[in-house]
């Protein structure tokens, strides 16, 4: 039996050996919507690089850790991460529609960390802390929940009087737009008293398509503010033209760039790292090429800091 990865490479007419493909405990995973955006025959395709497990992931580099952002320490409850003032992150789902090779959660034991009993405790804790005004659903990916589970969760959040804003961090609208909740979820959103923010995660303009554009239109109509975060990745988006194009294409789909993250130094992702001096000069170039509102904030996450740190 051929693996999904072997079938993909066959479909793309690429040789696994030439690509240095390697098995990984964080297995290959990608949705057909994302795969459709990959250019066949191109071993350097910027989307392929984000999902292809390669031998370089197994190299151990000093300074690259299992939990680089200190999330395991910041967990008062298994599914709640309260690091920043006024807002709390709820890990709503252990799954994603894609496995991004650079992800800092690649070693996170989330399968054992999240279940609905944990939500109950988390929601109770949020309800008791009126310094909180914003709940961020993250994961994994909150849009991998069933529509029923998601609706149940957002309605419980809406019922907490001191919560004003619901923010959803999801890569699903970009990498698997056909899986993103619409129907009853957007009906609920249209009538909800909450401020609603959807932060998608798109790293390269090729990830955007007619499907993502249509989906984003529906979310805007339902009252969501649309923002994007990207991760700066060597060989994927580490040049000013690509990043400028990304910002412009995002804007065309109604999305404003928010953060450009320096890579979290997680074990297995060293080959994606762009050094800080290069990162800063890239953003300097972006300032020359783009209106200010299309330049993302370059940030790095430092364990123990009370906010993301601008570079
Ligand atoms: C990034 C992050 C947030 C959100 O930070 P903003 O700067 O408001 O976007 C909140 N909680 C945690 C744990 C985070 O990592
Ligand atoms: S979708 Fe987000 S959380 Fe999931 S693997 Fe990719 S970067 Fe990590």
Short mmCIF file of C-alpha atoms and ligand atoms in Angstrom, two decimals:
data_model
loop_
_atom_site.label_atom_id
_atom_site.label_comp_id
_atom_site.label_asym_id
_atom_site.label_seq_id
_atom_site.Cartn_x
_atom_site.Cartn_y
_atom_site.Cartn_z
CA UNK A 1 0.00 0.00 0.00
CA UNK A 2 1.33 3.42 -0.95
CA UNK A 3 1.33 6.11 1.67
CA UNK A 4 -0.48 9.42 1.09
CA UNK A 5 2.90 11.08 0.71
CA UNK A 6 4.10 8.58 -1.90
CA UNK A 7 0.88 9.15 -3.86
CA UNK A 8 1.33 12.92 -3.65
CA UNK A 9 4.89 12.80 -4.96
CA UNK A 10 3.83 10.49 -7.76
CA UNK A 11 1.05 12.91 -8.68
CA UNK A 12 3.54 15.81 -8.62
CA UNK A 13 6.03 13.76 -10.65
CA UNK A 14 8.76 14.16 -8.05
CA UNK A 15 11.35 11.67 -6.84
CA UNK A 16 11.23 11.11 -3.03
CA UNK A 17 14.94 10.29 -2.91
CA UNK A 18 16.03 13.45 -4.69
CA UNK A 19 13.90 15.38 -2.18
CA UNK A 20 15.54 13.64 0.81
CA UNK A 21 12.17 12.60 2.18
CA UNK A 22 12.28 10.98 5.62
CA UNK A 23 9.78 9.40 8.01
CA UNK A 24 8.79 11.51 11.00
CA UNK A 25 6.89 10.99 14.25
CA UNK A 26 4.97 14.15 13.17
CA UNK A 27 3.47 12.54 10.08
CA UNK A 28 2.80 14.07 6.69
CA UNK A 29 -0.66 15.61 6.42
CA UNK A 30 -2.26 17.97 3.89
CA UNK A 31 -5.75 18.63 2.54
CA UNK A 32 -6.60 18.34 -1.17
CA UNK A 33 -7.36 22.10 -1.35
CA UNK A 34 -3.75 22.84 -0.41
CA UNK A 35 -2.31 20.13 -2.64
CA UNK A 36 -4.23 21.61 -5.59
CA UNK A 37 -2.18 24.80 -5.18
CA UNK A 38 1.17 23.00 -5.51
CA UNK A 39 2.93 23.23 -8.84
CA UNK A 40 3.69 19.74 -10.27
CA UNK A 41 7.30 19.01 -11.18
CA UNK A 42 8.76 21.75 -8.97
CA UNK A 43 10.88 20.32 -6.12
CA UNK A 44 11.24 23.85 -4.68
CA UNK A 45 7.54 24.63 -4.61
CA UNK A 46 6.98 26.92 -1.59
CA UNK A 47 3.83 25.06 -0.53
CA UNK A 48 5.36 21.61 -0.89
CA UNK A 49 8.27 22.67 1.35
CA UNK A 50 5.85 23.45 4.16
CA UNK A 51 4.43 19.92 4.28
CA UNK A 52 7.25 17.64 3.13
CA UNK A 53 8.99 15.68 5.94
CA UNK A 54 12.70 15.64 5.08
CA UNK A 55 15.89 14.28 6.63
CA UNK A 56 17.03 17.73 7.82
CA UNK A 57 14.25 17.55 10.45
CA UNK A 58 16.14 14.80 12.24
CA UNK A 59 19.31 16.85 12.72
CA UNK A 60 19.77 18.14 16.26
CA UNK A 61 20.77 21.80 16.58
CA UNK A 62 21.77 23.45 19.85
CA UNK A 63 19.23 26.11 20.82
CA UNK A 64 16.33 24.35 19.11
CA UNK A 65 14.06 22.97 21.82
CA UNK A 66 11.00 20.77 22.27
CA UNK A 67 8.91 23.58 23.86
CA UNK A 68 10.50 26.84 22.65
CA UNK A 69 7.72 29.20 23.74
CA UNK A 70 7.19 27.78 27.22
CA UNK A 71 3.56 26.79 26.67
CA UNK A 72 3.84 23.74 28.85
CA UNK A 73 4.72 25.97 31.83
CA UNK A 74 2.01 28.54 31.06
CA UNK A 75 -0.80 25.99 31.21
CA UNK A 76 -2.88 26.53 34.35
CA UNK A 77 -5.22 23.91 32.88
CA UNK A 78 -4.39 21.49 30.09
CA UNK A 79 -6.33 23.47 27.47
CA UNK A 80 -5.93 27.07 28.70
CA UNK A 81 -2.87 29.24 28.08
CA UNK A 82 -2.91 32.56 29.90
CA UNK A 83 0.32 34.39 29.12
CA UNK A 84 -0.85 37.89 28.15
CA UNK A 85 -2.96 40.48 29.94
CA UNK A 86 -6.69 40.54 29.21
CA UNK A 87 -6.69 37.68 26.76
CA UNK A 88 -6.53 33.97 27.13
CA UNK A 89 -5.89 31.23 24.63
CA UNK A 90 -8.10 28.16 24.64
CA UNK A 91 -6.83 25.14 22.79
CA UNK A 92 -10.07 24.10 21.20
CA UNK A 93 -8.96 21.15 19.12
CA UNK A 94 -6.01 18.79 19.01
CA UNK A 95 -6.11 18.45 15.21
CA UNK A 96 -5.10 20.45 12.14
CA UNK A 97 -5.99 20.01 8.48
CA UNK A 98 -2.31 20.17 7.66
CA UNK A 99 0.96 19.40 9.38
CA UNK A 100 3.28 22.36 8.89
CA UNK A 101 6.83 21.10 9.25
CA UNK A 102 8.00 24.24 11.10
CA UNK A 103 5.23 24.16 13.70
CA UNK A 104 6.31 24.71 17.30
CA UNK A 105 3.53 22.40 18.39
CA UNK A 106 5.03 19.45 16.55
CA UNK A 107 6.18 18.03 19.88
CA UNK A 108 3.20 19.25 21.92
CA UNK A 109 1.30 16.37 23.50
CA UNK A 110 -2.02 17.76 22.42
CA UNK A 111 -3.81 14.54 21.72
CA UNK A 112 -3.76 13.86 25.46
CA UNK A 113 -4.33 17.49 26.44
CA UNK A 114 -7.71 18.48 25.13
CA UNK A 115 -11.17 17.17 25.66
CA UNK A 116 -14.56 18.66 26.40
CA UNK A 117 -14.21 18.11 30.14
CA UNK A 118 -11.17 20.38 30.02
CA UNK A 119 -13.24 23.05 28.26
CA UNK A 120 -15.74 23.02 31.07
CA UNK A 121 -13.01 23.75 33.60
CA UNK A 122 -11.43 26.33 31.28
CA UNK A 123 -14.74 28.15 30.72
CA UNK A 124 -15.38 28.18 34.44
CA UNK A 125 -11.97 29.71 35.05
CA UNK A 126 -12.56 32.36 32.34
CA UNK A 127 -15.95 33.13 33.89
CA UNK A 128 -14.32 33.73 37.28
CA UNK A 129 -11.62 36.11 35.98
CA UNK A 130 -13.11 39.45 34.96
CA UNK A 131 -9.69 40.83 33.94
CA UNK A 132 -10.20 38.80 30.75
CA UNK A 133 -11.93 40.47 27.80
CA UNK A 134 -10.89 38.31 24.89
CA UNK A 135 -10.92 34.59 24.30
CA UNK A 136 -8.69 33.25 21.56
CA UNK A 137 -9.58 29.86 20.14
CA UNK A 138 -6.48 28.12 18.93
CA UNK A 139 -5.16 24.60 18.88
CA UNK A 140 -4.38 22.64 16.84
CA UNK A 141 -7.05 24.23 14.74
CA UNK A 142 -10.45 25.21 16.18
CA UNK A 143 -12.05 24.82 12.74
CA UNK A 144 -11.37 21.09 12.83
CA UNK A 145 -14.11 20.80 15.47
CA UNK A 146 -17.54 19.64 14.36
CA UNK A 147 -20.00 22.47 13.75
CA UNK A 148 -21.98 21.37 16.82
CA UNK A 149 -18.95 21.36 19.10
CA UNK A 150 -17.78 24.74 17.81
CA UNK A 151 -21.22 26.32 18.21
CA UNK A 152 -21.54 24.91 21.71
CA UNK A 153 -18.19 26.42 22.65
CA UNK A 154 -18.71 29.90 21.16
CA UNK A 155 -22.18 30.19 22.70
CA UNK A 156 -20.73 29.39 26.12
CA UNK A 157 -18.08 32.06 25.58
CA UNK A 158 -20.74 34.57 24.49
CA UNK A 159 -22.61 33.88 27.73
CA UNK A 160 -19.67 35.16 29.84
CA UNK A 161 -20.54 38.85 30.38
CA UNK A 162 -16.98 40.26 30.68
CA UNK A 163 -15.84 38.68 27.39
CA UNK A 164 -16.15 41.22 24.56
CA UNK A 165 -14.09 39.66 21.81
CA UNK A 166 -13.88 36.24 20.28
CA UNK A 167 -10.76 35.66 18.27
CA UNK A 168 -10.19 32.54 16.21
CA UNK A 169 -6.72 31.53 15.07
CA UNK A 170 -7.10 29.11 12.18
CA UNK A 171 -5.13 27.90 9.20
CA UNK A 172 -8.13 25.94 7.87
CA UNK A 173 -9.61 28.81 5.78
CA UNK A 174 -6.33 28.93 3.84
CA UNK A 175 -5.21 25.30 3.65
CA UNK A 176 -8.60 23.60 3.58
CA UNK A 177 -11.27 26.21 2.77
CA UNK A 178 -13.83 23.50 2.00
CA UNK A 179 -13.58 22.39 5.66
CA UNK A 180 -14.17 25.82 7.21
CA UNK A 181 -17.49 26.13 9.05
CA UNK A 182 -20.12 28.26 7.34
CA UNK A 183 -23.91 27.60 7.62
CA UNK A 184 -25.08 27.63 11.21
CA UNK A 185 -21.78 28.99 12.52
CA UNK A 186 -21.90 32.12 10.37
CA UNK A 187 -25.62 32.53 11.13
CA UNK A 188 -24.71 32.59 14.81
CA UNK A 189 -21.83 35.02 14.19
CA UNK A 190 -24.07 37.50 12.35
CA UNK A 191 -26.27 37.90 15.42
CA UNK A 192 -23.62 37.59 18.13
CA UNK A 193 -22.92 40.52 20.48
CA UNK A 194 -19.19 39.67 20.43
CA UNK A 195 -16.50 41.45 18.42
CA UNK A 196 -15.25 38.79 16.07
CA UNK A 197 -11.73 38.44 14.73
CA UNK A 198 -10.48 35.68 12.47
CA UNK A 199 -6.70 35.44 12.24
CA UNK A 200 -5.80 33.16 9.36
CA UNK A 201 -2.32 31.83 8.69
CA UNK A 202 -0.99 32.19 5.15
CA UNK A 203 2.71 32.20 4.28
CA UNK A 204 2.79 32.47 0.51
CA UNK A 205 0.53 34.06 -2.14
CA UNK A 206 0.15 30.67 -3.89
CA UNK A 207 -1.89 29.50 -0.89
CA UNK A 208 -4.67 31.91 -1.88
CA UNK A 209 -7.28 30.87 -4.43
CA UNK A 210 -10.81 31.58 -5.63
CA UNK A 211 -11.99 29.23 -2.88
CA UNK A 212 -10.28 31.21 -0.12
CA UNK A 213 -11.58 34.48 -1.60
CA UNK A 214 -15.18 33.29 -1.57
CA UNK A 215 -14.88 31.97 1.97
CA UNK A 216 -13.36 35.22 3.24
CA UNK A 217 -16.23 37.14 1.69
CA UNK A 218 -18.71 35.06 3.73
CA UNK A 219 -16.77 35.68 6.94
CA UNK A 220 -16.67 39.42 6.32
CA UNK A 221 -20.39 39.47 5.68
CA UNK A 222 -20.87 37.69 9.02
CA UNK A 223 -18.97 40.50 10.77
CA UNK A 224 -15.48 39.08 11.19
CA UNK A 225 -12.40 41.29 11.05
CA UNK A 226 -9.87 39.37 8.98
CA UNK A 227 -6.16 39.36 9.83
CA UNK A 228 -3.26 37.21 8.74
CA UNK A 229 -0.20 35.88 10.45
CA UNK A 230 2.73 34.39 8.59
CA UNK A 231 5.90 32.67 9.66
CA UNK A 232 9.09 33.80 7.97
CA UNK A 233 10.49 30.63 6.36
CA UNK A 234 13.73 30.14 4.49
CA UNK A 235 13.08 28.88 0.97
CA UNK A 236 9.36 29.67 1.22
CA UNK A 237 8.80 33.40 1.70
CA UNK A 238 12.17 34.92 2.63
CA UNK A 239 12.25 37.61 -0.05
CA UNK A 240 10.64 41.04 -0.20
CA UNK A 241 8.83 40.51 -3.53
CA UNK A 242 7.05 37.39 -2.27
CA UNK A 243 6.08 39.06 1.01
CA UNK A 244 4.88 42.21 -0.76
CA UNK A 245 2.85 40.10 -3.17
CA UNK A 246 1.42 38.17 -0.21
CA UNK A 247 0.28 41.35 1.54
CA UNK A 248 -1.37 42.64 -1.64
CA UNK A 249 -3.10 39.37 -2.44
CA UNK A 250 -4.34 39.08 1.13
CA UNK A 251 -5.75 42.59 0.94
CA UNK A 252 -7.55 41.68 -2.29
CA UNK A 253 -9.30 38.97 -0.27
CA UNK A 254 -10.19 41.41 2.53
CA UNK A 255 -7.43 40.32 4.92
CA UNK A 256 -4.91 42.66 6.57
CA UNK A 257 -1.41 41.45 7.46
CA UNK A 258 -0.95 41.33 11.23
CA UNK A 259 2.17 39.46 12.34
CA UNK A 260 5.21 38.13 10.53
CA UNK A 261 6.67 35.70 13.05
CA UNK A 262 10.28 34.82 13.37
CA UNK A 263 10.39 31.04 13.56
CA UNK A 264 10.02 29.52 17.01
CA UNK A 265 13.21 27.57 17.58
CA UNK A 266 11.66 24.14 17.73
CA UNK A 267 13.67 20.98 17.25
CA UNK A 268 13.38 19.81 13.63
CA UNK A 269 12.78 23.24 12.08
CA UNK A 270 16.30 24.73 12.00
CA UNK A 271 16.50 24.51 8.21
CA UNK A 272 13.64 27.05 7.96
CA UNK A 273 15.33 29.71 10.08
CA UNK A 274 16.06 33.18 8.69
CA UNK A 275 18.50 35.20 10.79
CA UNK A 276 17.28 38.36 12.54
CA UNK A 277 19.39 40.78 10.45
CA UNK A 278 17.95 39.36 7.20
CA UNK A 279 14.44 39.40 8.65
CA UNK A 280 14.75 43.08 9.62
CA UNK A 281 16.09 44.11 6.25
CA UNK A 282 13.25 42.24 4.50
CA UNK A 283 10.68 44.21 6.48
CA UNK A 284 12.61 47.41 5.79
CA UNK A 285 12.22 46.62 2.08
CA UNK A 286 8.52 45.94 2.56
CA UNK A 287 8.12 49.43 4.04
CA UNK A 288 9.52 50.83 0.80
CA UNK A 289 7.21 48.71 -1.37
CA UNK A 290 3.89 48.85 0.47
CA UNK A 291 1.49 51.24 2.18
CA UNK A 292 1.98 51.11 5.95
CA UNK A 293 -1.22 49.14 6.55
CA UNK A 294 0.10 46.26 4.42
CA UNK A 295 3.37 45.87 6.33
CA UNK A 296 3.10 43.09 8.96
CA UNK A 297 4.72 43.51 12.39
CA UNK A 298 7.86 41.42 12.64
CA UNK A 299 7.77 39.66 16.01
CA UNK A 300 9.38 36.88 17.93
CA UNK A 301 7.93 34.97 20.84
CA UNK A 302 10.22 34.86 23.86
CA UNK A 303 9.23 32.50 26.68
CA UNK A 304 8.25 34.46 29.79
CA UNK A 305 7.70 37.83 28.03
CA UNK A 306 4.27 39.47 28.59
CA UNK A 307 3.71 40.08 24.85
CA UNK A 308 5.15 39.15 21.47
CA UNK A 309 8.44 40.97 21.06
CA UNK A 310 8.91 43.31 18.06
CA UNK A 311 12.21 42.96 16.26
C1 LIG B 1 0.22 35.14 20.50
C2 LIG B 1 -0.57 34.83 21.69
C3 LIG B 1 -1.67 35.60 22.06
C4 LIG B 1 -2.14 36.77 21.23
O1 LIG B 1 -1.26 37.82 21.25
P1 LIG B 1 -1.63 39.18 20.46
O2 LIG B 1 -0.39 39.96 20.51
O3 LIG B 1 -2.79 39.78 21.15
O4 LIG B 1 -2.00 38.75 19.07
C5 LIG B 1 -2.34 35.30 23.22
N1 LIG B 1 -1.98 34.26 24.01
C6 LIG B 1 -0.92 33.49 23.68
C7 LIG B 1 -0.57 32.38 24.59
C8 LIG B 1 -0.20 33.72 22.52
O5 LIG B 1 0.82 32.93 22.21
S1 LIG B 2 -1.99 24.61 11.14
FE1 LIG B 2 -0.96 25.85 12.69
S2 LIG B 2 -0.99 24.58 14.56
FE2 LIG B 2 -1.43 23.23 12.81
S3 LIG B 2 0.56 22.38 12.20
FE3 LIG B 2 0.21 24.23 10.95
S4 LIG B 2 1.20 25.90 12.09
FE4 LIG B 2 0.95 24.17 13.50
#
